[in-house]
């Protein structure tokens, strides 16, 4: 009996000692795990903040370069101010890295700040040269100083952003690995402790759950920080784009309406200038609180500056109008002297394209501003019919460009005096299976969605490939879209492509349509670059637009093409005949070659000759 008791006491003592060891080990391990998780979380937080700062800096640098390019095309004080804001944004991002980053990041940030100082000095000089219309100085500054500095800053920031993102991913992975290891070891403790004491295993489970919850909360907080606007706590532009894509897909799938509202603070720049940026920030924060207090199903975003959006699922235009009017009235009461303008548009659920819906809402917002601001406007299909797009047509155009489904037809251009062909005009022909009624139909859509230069480039490549069969002395006439001429043309690339196709630039005539002269300064700059590289210029559709005299006075056209509609009208209208006579007289003085489009019979030819 005593022997059994002694054995029982022995095993009890062993069990008690084992339980004490398990409990002590568990306590020590939990403390250690908490410290490790704290350190890993701090490292992940720092890495993610640094990566976000580099991302902000990279966006600021790209925006500076875009604004600098825009200033060369259309200088204005607003662009200079926006450029300065992006410079400040870049400096803030780099300064935050200097304050809290690693040694390598601090060195890289200081180097980028130093390069930014030199880049800013160069852009200031370039802005002055643009204002003075000193094109040679602008080009020199770009090639010698600005573009190398931009490339260096962008490469530095981009490389560090990628590296810090990898560090952040590794830190997050380490945190997850640590959590998995904690779970594994605690499970071992639990399995051992369950034979000794059920309460002990329960404590371990509770501890594990607490650690897991903490980890999930920290990961969720890190993910949310990437898509939340820091000033207003609303979703940012990235979140808006993702949400719009999902909302449109859901609306199409369920056949429900989807309304998008665009909101601007009226005269926001004046609010900042007169009351300071703190007042401006307060207005944005108050407006964000108002938008967040709307219906639970509606989602508000700050997409930039003083621009906000509201995505309103399963809401018709008629249902949205009173809700948005209520927001407008409440904003007038809440924001003091500030007011807001609202424009909204509704997709019908069958063809809900995010780009189209935003373009429609923008059109409605513009209508509100034109009407005096502080109002609400809805998109009117009849009033803004030209804004309408469909997903199918956009996808067809993008597929046409990706598949390079374009052929070229060559229309001969005759010199009737000598009775010979002097050249051929390349006419693009999209394949019929993509659903475009004419080349102009495709180009109209391309200009709407901003890919006209891309379609233009495809047409040029096809025309140059097929032009090899032309006579060696014949000219090749190429049409170019307004968007291409307005800063989207790589002139050196066109020259290289022409040489590769076996054609000297002097054999290529670039046609500039008078109808496309919305941005004359930019077109003149591109045209001058074309002539410097040896290309010829032709003014197309002469007499059809309103900017012909300005273009004729600023460029040396070698060829002038009279619009066909003017020729037809001139046979019945003496004023139109006078226009033709004036064009021909100008051509004689300037030494330009005159081409009359659409001559169909001897009588029309004789009439044109009689005018000049």
Coordinates of N, CA, C and O in Angstrom, one line a residue, residues 22-166:
X22 N 5.2 23.1 -17.8 CA 4.4 23.5 -19.0 C 3.8 24.9 -18.8 O 3.9 25.8 -19.7
X23 N 3.3 25.2 -17.6 CA 2.7 26.5 -17.3 C 3.8 27.6 -17.4 O 3.6 28.6 -18.0
X24 N 4.9 27.3 -16.7 CA 6.0 28.3 -16.8 C 6.5 28.5 -18.2 O 6.7 29.7 -18.6
X25 N 6.7 27.4 -18.9 CA 7.2 27.6 -20.3 C 6.1 28.3 -21.1 O 6.5 29.2 -22.0
X26 N 4.9 28.0 -20.9 CA 3.8 28.7 -21.7 C 3.8 30.2 -21.4 O 3.7 31.0 -22.3
X27 N 4.0 30.5 -20.1 CA 4.0 32.0 -19.7 C 5.2 32.7 -20.4 O 5.0 33.7 -20.9
X28 N 6.4 32.0 -20.2 CA 7.5 32.7 -20.8 C 7.4 32.8 -22.3 O 7.8 33.8 -22.9
X29 N 6.9 31.7 -22.9 CA 6.7 31.8 -24.4 C 5.7 32.8 -24.8 O 5.9 33.6 -25.8
X30 N 4.6 33.0 -24.1 CA 3.6 34.0 -24.4 C 4.2 35.4 -24.4 O 4.0 36.3 -25.2
X31 N 5.0 35.7 -23.3 CA 5.7 37.0 -23.2 C 6.6 37.2 -24.3 O 6.6 38.3 -25.0
X32 N 7.4 36.2 -24.6 CA 8.4 36.3 -25.7 C 7.6 36.5 -27.1 O 8.0 37.3 -27.9
X33 N 6.5 35.8 -27.3 CA 5.8 35.9 -28.5 C 5.2 37.3 -28.7 O 5.2 37.9 -29.7
X34 N 4.7 37.9 -27.5 CA 4.2 39.2 -27.6 C 5.2 40.2 -28.0 O 5.0 41.2 -28.8
X35 N 6.5 40.1 -27.5 CA 7.5 41.0 -27.8 C 7.9 40.8 -29.3 O 8.2 41.8 -30.0
X36 N 8.0 39.6 -29.8 CA 8.3 39.4 -31.2 C 7.3 40.0 -32.1 O 7.6 40.6 -33.1
X37 N 6.0 39.7 -31.8 CA 4.9 40.3 -32.6 C 5.0 41.8 -32.6 O 4.8 42.5 -33.6
X38 N 5.2 42.4 -31.4 CA 5.3 43.8 -31.3 C 6.4 44.3 -32.2 O 6.3 45.3 -33.0
X39 N 7.6 43.7 -32.2 CA 8.7 44.1 -33.0 C 8.4 43.9 -34.5 O 8.7 44.8 -35.3
X40 N 7.9 42.7 -34.8 CA 7.5 42.5 -36.2 C 6.5 43.4 -36.7 O 6.5 43.9 -37.9
X41 N 5.5 43.8 -35.9 CA 4.5 44.7 -36.3 C 5.0 46.1 -36.5 O 4.7 46.8 -37.5
X42 N 6.0 46.5 -35.6 CA 6.6 47.8 -35.8 C 7.4 47.8 -37.1 O 7.4 48.8 -37.8
X43 N 8.1 46.8 -37.4 CA 8.9 46.7 -38.6 C 8.0 46.8 -39.8 O 8.3 47.5 -40.8
X44 N 6.9 46.0 -39.8 CA 5.9 46.0 -40.9 C 5.3 47.4 -41.1 O 5.2 47.9 -42.2
X45 N 4.9 48.0 -39.9 CA 4.4 49.4 -40.0 C 5.3 50.4 -40.6 O 5.0 51.2 -41.5
X46 N 6.6 50.3 -40.2 CA 7.6 51.3 -40.7 C 7.8 51.0 -42.2 O 7.9 52.0 -43.0
X47 N 8.0 49.7 -42.6 CA 8.2 49.4 -44.0 C 7.0 49.9 -44.9 O 7.2 50.4 -45.9
X48 N 5.8 49.7 -44.4 CA 4.6 50.1 -45.2 C 4.5 51.6 -45.3 O 4.2 52.2 -46.3
X49 N 4.8 52.3 -44.2 CA 4.8 53.8 -44.2 C 5.9 54.3 -45.2 O 5.7 55.2 -45.9
X50 N 7.1 53.7 -45.1 CA 8.1 54.1 -46.0 C 7.8 53.9 -47.5 O 8.0 54.7 -48.3
X51 N 7.2 52.7 -47.7 CA 6.8 52.4 -49.1 C 5.7 53.3 -49.6 O 5.7 53.8 -50.7
X52 N 4.7 53.7 -48.7 CA 3.7 54.6 -49.0 C 4.3 56.0 -49.3 O 3.8 56.7 -50.2
X53 N 5.3 56.4 -48.5 CA 5.9 57.7 -48.8 C 6.6 57.7 -50.2 O 6.6 58.7 -50.9
X54 N 7.3 56.6 -50.5 CA 7.9 56.5 -51.8 C 6.9 56.5 -52.9 O 7.1 57.1 -54.0
X55 N 5.8 55.8 -52.7 CA 4.7 55.8 -53.7 C 4.1 57.2 -53.9 O 3.9 57.7 -55.0
X56 N 3.9 58.0 -52.8 CA 3.5 59.3 -52.9 C 4.5 60.2 -53.6 O 4.1 61.0 -54.5
X57 N 5.8 60.0 -53.3 CA 6.8 60.8 -54.0 C 6.9 60.4 -55.5 O 7.0 61.3 -56.3
X58 N 6.7 59.2 -55.8 CA 6.7 58.8 -57.2 C 5.6 59.4 -58.0 O 5.8 59.9 -59.1
X59 N 4.4 59.4 -57.4 CA 3.3 60.0 -58.0 C 3.5 61.5 -58.2 O 3.2 62.1 -59.2
X60 N 4.1 62.2 -57.1 CA 4.3 63.6 -57.2 C 5.3 63.9 -58.3 O 5.1 64.9 -59.0
X61 N 6.4 63.1 -58.4 CA 7.4 63.4 -59.5 C 6.7 63.2 -60.9 O 6.9 64.1 -61.7
X62 N 5.9 62.1 -61.0 CA 5.2 62.0 -62.3 C 4.3 63.1 -62.6 O 4.2 63.6 -63.8
X63 N 3.6 63.6 -61.6 CA 2.6 64.7 -61.8 C 3.4 66.0 -62.1 O 3.0 66.7 -63.0
X64 N 4.5 66.2 -61.5 CA 5.4 67.4 -61.8 C 5.7 67.3 -63.3 O 5.7 68.3 -64.0
X65 N 6.2 66.2 -63.7 CA 6.6 66.1 -65.1 C 5.5 66.3 -66.1 O 5.6 67.0 -67.1
X66 N 4.3 65.8 -65.7 CA 3.1 66.0 -66.6 C 2.7 67.4 -66.6 O 2.3 68.0 -67.6
X67 N 2.7 68.1 -65.4 CA 2.4 69.5 -65.3 C 3.4 70.4 -66.1 O 3.1 71.4 -66.8
X68 N 4.7 70.0 -66.0 CA 5.7 70.7 -66.7 C 5.5 70.6 -68.2 O 5.6 71.6 -69.0
X69 N 5.1 69.4 -68.7 CA 4.8 69.2 -70.1 C 3.6 70.0 -70.5 O 3.5 70.6 -71.6
X70 N 2.5 70.0 -69.6 CA 1.3 70.7 -69.9 C 1.6 72.2 -70.0 O 1.0 72.9 -70.8
X71 N 2.5 72.7 -69.1 CA 2.9 74.2 -69.1 C 3.5 74.5 -70.5 O 3.3 75.6 -71.0
X72 N 4.3 73.6 -71.0 CA 4.9 73.9 -72.3 C 3.8 74.1 -73.4 O 4.0 74.8 -74.4
X73 N 2.8 73.3 -73.3 CA 1.7 73.4 -74.3 C 0.7 74.5 -74.0 O 0.2 75.2 -75.0
X74 N 0.4 74.8 -72.7 CA -0.6 75.8 -72.4 C -0.3 76.4 -71.1 O -0.9 76.1 -70.1
X75 N 0.7 77.3 -71.1 CA 1.1 77.9 -69.8 C 0.0 78.7 -69.1 O -0.8 79.4 -69.7
X76 N 0.0 78.5 -67.8 CA -1.0 79.3 -67.0 C -0.5 79.3 -65.5 O 0.2 78.4 -65.1
X77 N -0.9 80.3 -64.7 CA -0.5 80.3 -63.3 C -1.1 79.1 -62.5 O -0.5 78.7 -61.6
X78 N -2.2 78.6 -62.9 CA -2.8 77.4 -62.2 C -1.9 76.2 -62.3 O -1.7 75.5 -61.4
X79 N -1.2 76.1 -63.5 CA -0.3 74.9 -63.6 C 0.9 75.1 -62.7 O 1.4 74.2 -62.1
X80 N 1.4 76.4 -62.7 CA 2.6 76.7 -61.8 C 2.3 76.4 -60.4 O 3.0 75.8 -59.6
X81 N 1.0 76.8 -59.9 CA 0.6 76.5 -58.5 C 0.5 75.0 -58.3 O 1.0 74.5 -57.3
X82 N -0.1 74.3 -59.3 CA -0.2 72.8 -59.1 C 1.1 72.2 -59.1 O 1.4 71.2 -58.3
X83 N 2.0 72.7 -59.9 CA 3.4 72.1 -59.9 C 4.1 72.4 -58.5 O 4.7 71.5 -58.0
X84 N 3.9 73.6 -58.0 CA 4.5 73.9 -56.7 C 3.9 72.9 -55.6 O 4.6 72.5 -54.7
X85 N 2.6 72.7 -55.7 CA 1.9 71.8 -54.7 C 2.5 70.4 -54.8 O 2.8 69.7 -53.7
X86 N 2.8 69.9 -56.0 CA 3.4 68.6 -56.1 C 4.9 68.6 -55.6 O 5.3 67.6 -55.1
X87 N 5.6 69.7 -55.8 CA 6.9 69.8 -55.2 C 6.9 69.7 -53.7 O 7.6 68.9 -53.1
X88 N 5.9 70.4 -53.1 CA 5.8 70.3 -51.6 C 5.4 68.9 -51.2 O 5.9 68.4 -50.2
X89 N 4.5 68.3 -52.0 CA 4.1 66.9 -51.6 C 5.3 65.9 -51.7 O 5.5 65.1 -50.8
X90 N 6.1 66.1 -52.7 CA 7.3 65.3 -52.8 C 8.3 65.5 -51.6 O 8.8 64.6 -51.0
X91 N 8.5 66.8 -51.3 CA 9.4 67.1 -50.2 C 8.9 66.5 -48.8 O 9.6 66.0 -48.0
X92 N 7.5 66.6 -48.6 CA 7.0 66.1 -47.4 C 7.2 64.6 -47.3 O 7.6 64.0 -46.3
X93 N 7.0 63.9 -48.5 CA 7.2 62.4 -48.5 C 8.7 62.1 -48.2 O 9.0 61.2 -47.4
X94 N 9.6 62.8 -48.9 CA 11.0 62.5 -48.6 C 11.4 62.9 -47.2 O 12.2 62.2 -46.6
X95 N 10.9 64.0 -46.7 CA 11.3 64.4 -45.3 C 10.8 63.4 -44.3 O 11.5 63.1 -43.3
X96 N 9.6 62.8 -44.5 CA 9.1 61.8 -43.6 C 10.1 60.5 -43.6 O 10.3 59.9 -42.6
X97 N 10.6 60.2 -44.8 CA 11.6 59.1 -44.9 C 12.9 59.5 -44.1 O 13.5 58.7 -43.4
X98 N 13.3 60.7 -44.3 CA 14.5 61.2 -43.6 C 14.3 61.1 -42.1 O 15.3 60.7 -41.3
X99 N 13.1 61.4 -41.6 CA 12.9 61.4 -40.2 C 12.8 60.0 -39.6 O 13.2 59.9 -38.4
X100 N 12.3 59.1 -40.3 CA 12.0 57.8 -39.7 C 12.5 56.6 -40.5 O 12.3 55.4 -40.0
X101 N 13.2 56.8 -41.6 CA 13.6 55.6 -42.5 C 14.9 55.0 -42.0 O 15.5 55.5 -41.1
X102 N 15.2 53.9 -42.7 CA 16.5 53.3 -42.5 C 17.6 54.2 -43.0 O 17.4 55.2 -43.7
X103 N 18.9 53.7 -42.7 CA 20.0 54.5 -43.1 C 20.1 54.6 -44.7 O 20.3 55.7 -45.2
X104 N 19.8 53.5 -45.4 CA 19.8 53.6 -46.8 C 18.7 54.5 -47.3 O 18.9 55.2 -48.3
X105 N 17.6 54.4 -46.7 CA 16.4 55.2 -47.2 C 16.7 56.7 -46.9 O 16.4 57.6 -47.7
X106 N 17.4 57.0 -45.8 CA 17.7 58.4 -45.5 C 18.7 58.9 -46.5 O 18.5 60.1 -47.0
X107 N 19.7 58.1 -46.9 CA 20.6 58.6 -47.9 C 20.0 58.8 -49.2 O 20.2 59.8 -49.9
X108 N 19.1 57.8 -49.6 CA 18.4 57.9 -50.9 C 17.5 59.1 -50.9 O 17.4 59.9 -51.9
X109 N 16.8 59.4 -49.8 CA 15.8 60.5 -49.7 C 16.5 61.8 -49.8 O 16.1 62.7 -50.5
X110 N 17.7 61.9 -49.1 CA 18.4 63.2 -49.1 C 19.0 63.4 -50.6 O 19.0 64.6 -51.0
X111 N 19.4 62.3 -51.2 CA 19.9 62.5 -52.6 C 18.8 62.9 -53.5 O 19.0 63.8 -54.4
X112 N 17.6 62.3 -53.3 CA 16.5 62.7 -54.2 C 16.1 64.2 -53.9 O 15.7 64.9 -54.8
X113 N 16.1 64.6 -52.6 CA 15.8 66.0 -52.3 C 16.8 67.0 -53.0 O 16.4 68.0 -53.5
X114 N 18.0 66.6 -52.9 CA 19.0 67.4 -53.6 C 18.8 67.5 -55.1 O 18.9 68.6 -55.7
X115 N 18.5 66.4 -55.7 CA 18.2 66.4 -57.1 C 17.0 67.2 -57.4 O 16.8 67.8 -58.5
X116 N 16.0 67.1 -56.5 CA 14.7 67.8 -56.7 C 15.0 69.3 -56.7 O 14.3 70.1 -57.4
X117 N 15.9 69.8 -55.9 CA 16.3 71.2 -55.8 C 16.8 71.7 -57.2 O 16.4 72.7 -57.7
X118 N 17.7 70.9 -57.8 CA 18.2 71.2 -59.1 C 17.2 71.1 -60.1 O 17.1 71.9 -61.1
X119 N 16.3 70.1 -60.0 CA 15.2 69.9 -61.0 C 14.2 71.1 -60.9 O 13.8 71.6 -62.0
X120 N 13.9 71.6 -59.7 CA 13.0 72.7 -59.6 C 13.6 74.0 -60.1 O 12.9 74.8 -60.8
X121 N 14.9 74.1 -59.9 CA 15.6 75.3 -60.5 C 15.5 75.3 -62.0 O 15.3 76.3 -62.7
X122 N 15.7 74.1 -62.6 CA 15.6 73.9 -64.1 C 14.2 74.2 -64.6 O 14.0 74.9 -65.6
X123 N 13.2 73.7 -63.9 CA 11.8 73.9 -64.3 C 11.4 75.4 -64.2 O 10.7 75.9 -65.1
X124 N 11.9 76.0 -63.2 CA 11.7 77.5 -63.1 C 12.2 78.2 -64.3 O 11.6 79.1 -64.9
X125 N 13.5 77.9 -64.6 CA 14.0 78.5 -65.8 C 13.3 78.2 -67.1 O 13.1 79.0 -68.0
X126 N 12.8 76.9 -67.2 CA 12.1 76.5 -68.4 C 10.7 77.2 -68.4 O 10.3 77.6 -69.5
X127 N 10.1 77.4 -67.3 CA 8.8 78.1 -67.3 C 9.0 79.5 -67.8 O 8.2 80.1 -68.6
X128 N 10.1 80.1 -67.3 CA 10.4 81.5 -67.8 C 10.7 81.5 -69.3 O 10.2 82.4 -70.0
X129 N 11.4 80.5 -69.8 CA 11.6 80.4 -71.2 C 10.4 80.2 -72.0 O 10.2 80.7 -73.1
X130 N 9.4 79.4 -71.5 CA 8.2 79.2 -72.1 C 7.4 80.5 -72.2 O 6.8 80.8 -73.2
X131 N 7.4 81.2 -71.1 CA 6.7 82.5 -71.0 C 7.3 83.4 -72.1 O 6.6 84.3 -72.7
X132 N 8.6 83.4 -72.3 CA 9.3 84.2 -73.2 C 9.2 83.7 -74.6 O 9.8 84.2 -75.6
X133 N 8.6 82.5 -74.8 CA 8.5 81.8 -76.1 C 9.9 81.5 -76.7 O 10.1 81.6 -77.9
X134 N 10.8 81.2 -75.8 CA 12.2 80.9 -76.2 C 12.3 79.4 -76.4 O 12.7 78.7 -75.5
X135 N 11.8 78.9 -77.5 CA 11.7 77.5 -77.8 C 13.1 76.8 -77.7 O 13.2 75.7 -77.1
X136 N 14.1 77.4 -78.2 CA 15.5 76.8 -78.1 C 15.9 76.6 -76.7 O 16.5 75.6 -76.3
X137 N 15.7 77.6 -75.8 CA 16.1 77.5 -74.4 C 15.3 76.4 -73.7 O 15.8 75.6 -72.9
X138 N 14.0 76.3 -74.1 CA 13.1 75.3 -73.5 C 13.7 73.9 -73.9 O 13.9 73.0 -73.0
X139 N 14.0 73.7 -75.1 CA 14.5 72.4 -75.6 C 15.8 72.1 -75.0 O 16.1 71.0 -74.6
X140 N 16.7 73.1 -74.9 CA 18.0 72.9 -74.3 C 17.9 72.5 -72.8 O 18.6 71.6 -72.3
X141 N 17.0 73.3 -72.1 CA 16.9 72.9 -70.6 C 16.3 71.5 -70.5 O 16.7 70.8 -69.6
X142 N 15.4 71.1 -71.3 CA 14.8 69.8 -71.2 C 15.9 68.7 -71.4 O 16.0 67.8 -70.6
X143 N 16.6 68.9 -72.5 CA 17.6 67.8 -72.9 C 18.8 67.8 -72.0 O 19.3 66.8 -71.6
X144 N 19.2 69.0 -71.5 CA 20.5 69.1 -70.8 C 20.3 68.9 -69.3 O 21.1 68.4 -68.6
X145 N 19.2 69.4 -68.7 CA 19.0 69.4 -67.3 C 17.8 68.7 -66.8 O 17.9 67.8 -66.0
X146 N 16.6 69.1 -67.3 CA 15.4 68.7 -66.7 C 15.1 67.2 -66.8 O 14.9 66.5 -65.9
X147 N 15.2 66.8 -68.1 CA 14.9 65.4 -68.3 C 15.9 64.4 -67.7 O 15.5 63.4 -67.1
X148 N 17.2 64.7 -67.7 CA 18.1 63.8 -67.0 C 17.8 63.8 -65.5 O 17.9 62.7 -64.8
X149 N 17.5 65.0 -64.9 CA 17.2 65.0 -63.5 C 16.0 64.3 -63.1 O 15.9 63.5 -62.2
X150 N 14.9 64.5 -64.0 CA 13.7 63.8 -63.8 C 13.9 62.2 -63.8 O 13.4 61.5 -63.0
X151 N 14.7 61.8 -64.9 CA 14.9 60.4 -65.0 C 15.6 59.8 -63.8 O 15.3 58.8 -63.3
X152 N 16.6 60.6 -63.3 CA 17.4 60.2 -62.1 C 16.5 60.1 -60.9 O 16.5 59.1 -60.1
X153 N 15.7 61.2 -60.6 CA 14.8 61.2 -59.5 C 13.8 60.1 -59.6 O 13.6 59.3 -58.6
X154 N 13.2 59.9 -60.7 CA 12.2 58.9 -60.9 C 12.7 57.5 -60.7 O 12.1 56.7 -60.1
X155 N 14.0 57.3 -61.3 CA 14.6 56.0 -61.1 C 14.9 55.7 -59.7 O 14.7 54.6 -59.2
X156 N 15.4 56.7 -59.0 CA 15.8 56.5 -57.6 C 14.6 56.2 -56.7 O 14.6 55.2 -56.0
X157 N 13.5 57.0 -56.9 CA 12.3 56.8 -56.1 C 11.7 55.5 -56.4 O 11.2 54.8 -55.6
X158 N 11.6 55.2 -57.7 CA 11.0 53.9 -58.2 C 11.7 52.7 -57.6 O 11.1 51.8 -57.1
X159 N 13.1 52.8 -57.7 CA 13.9 51.7 -57.2 C 13.7 51.5 -55.7 O 13.5 50.4 -55.2
X160 N 13.7 52.6 -55.0 CA 13.5 52.5 -53.5 C 12.1 52.1 -53.1 O 11.9 51.3 -52.2
X161 N 11.1 52.5 -53.9 CA 9.7 52.1 -53.7 C 9.6 50.6 -53.8 O 9.0 49.9 -53.0
X162 N 10.2 50.1 -54.9 CA 10.1 48.6 -55.1 C 10.8 47.9 -54.0 O 10.3 46.9 -53.5
X163 N 12.0 48.4 -53.6 CA 12.8 47.7 -52.6 C 12.0 47.8 -51.2 O 11.9 46.8 -50.5
X164 N 11.5 49.0 -50.9 CA 10.8 49.1 -49.6 C 9.5 48.2 -49.6 O 9.0 47.7 -48.6
X165 N 8.8 48.1 -50.8 CA 7.6 47.3 -50.9 C 8.0 45.8 -50.6 O 7.3 45.1 -49.9
X166 N 9.2 45.4 -51.2 CA 9.6 44.0 -50.9 C 9.9 43.9 -49.4 O 9.6 42.8 -48.8

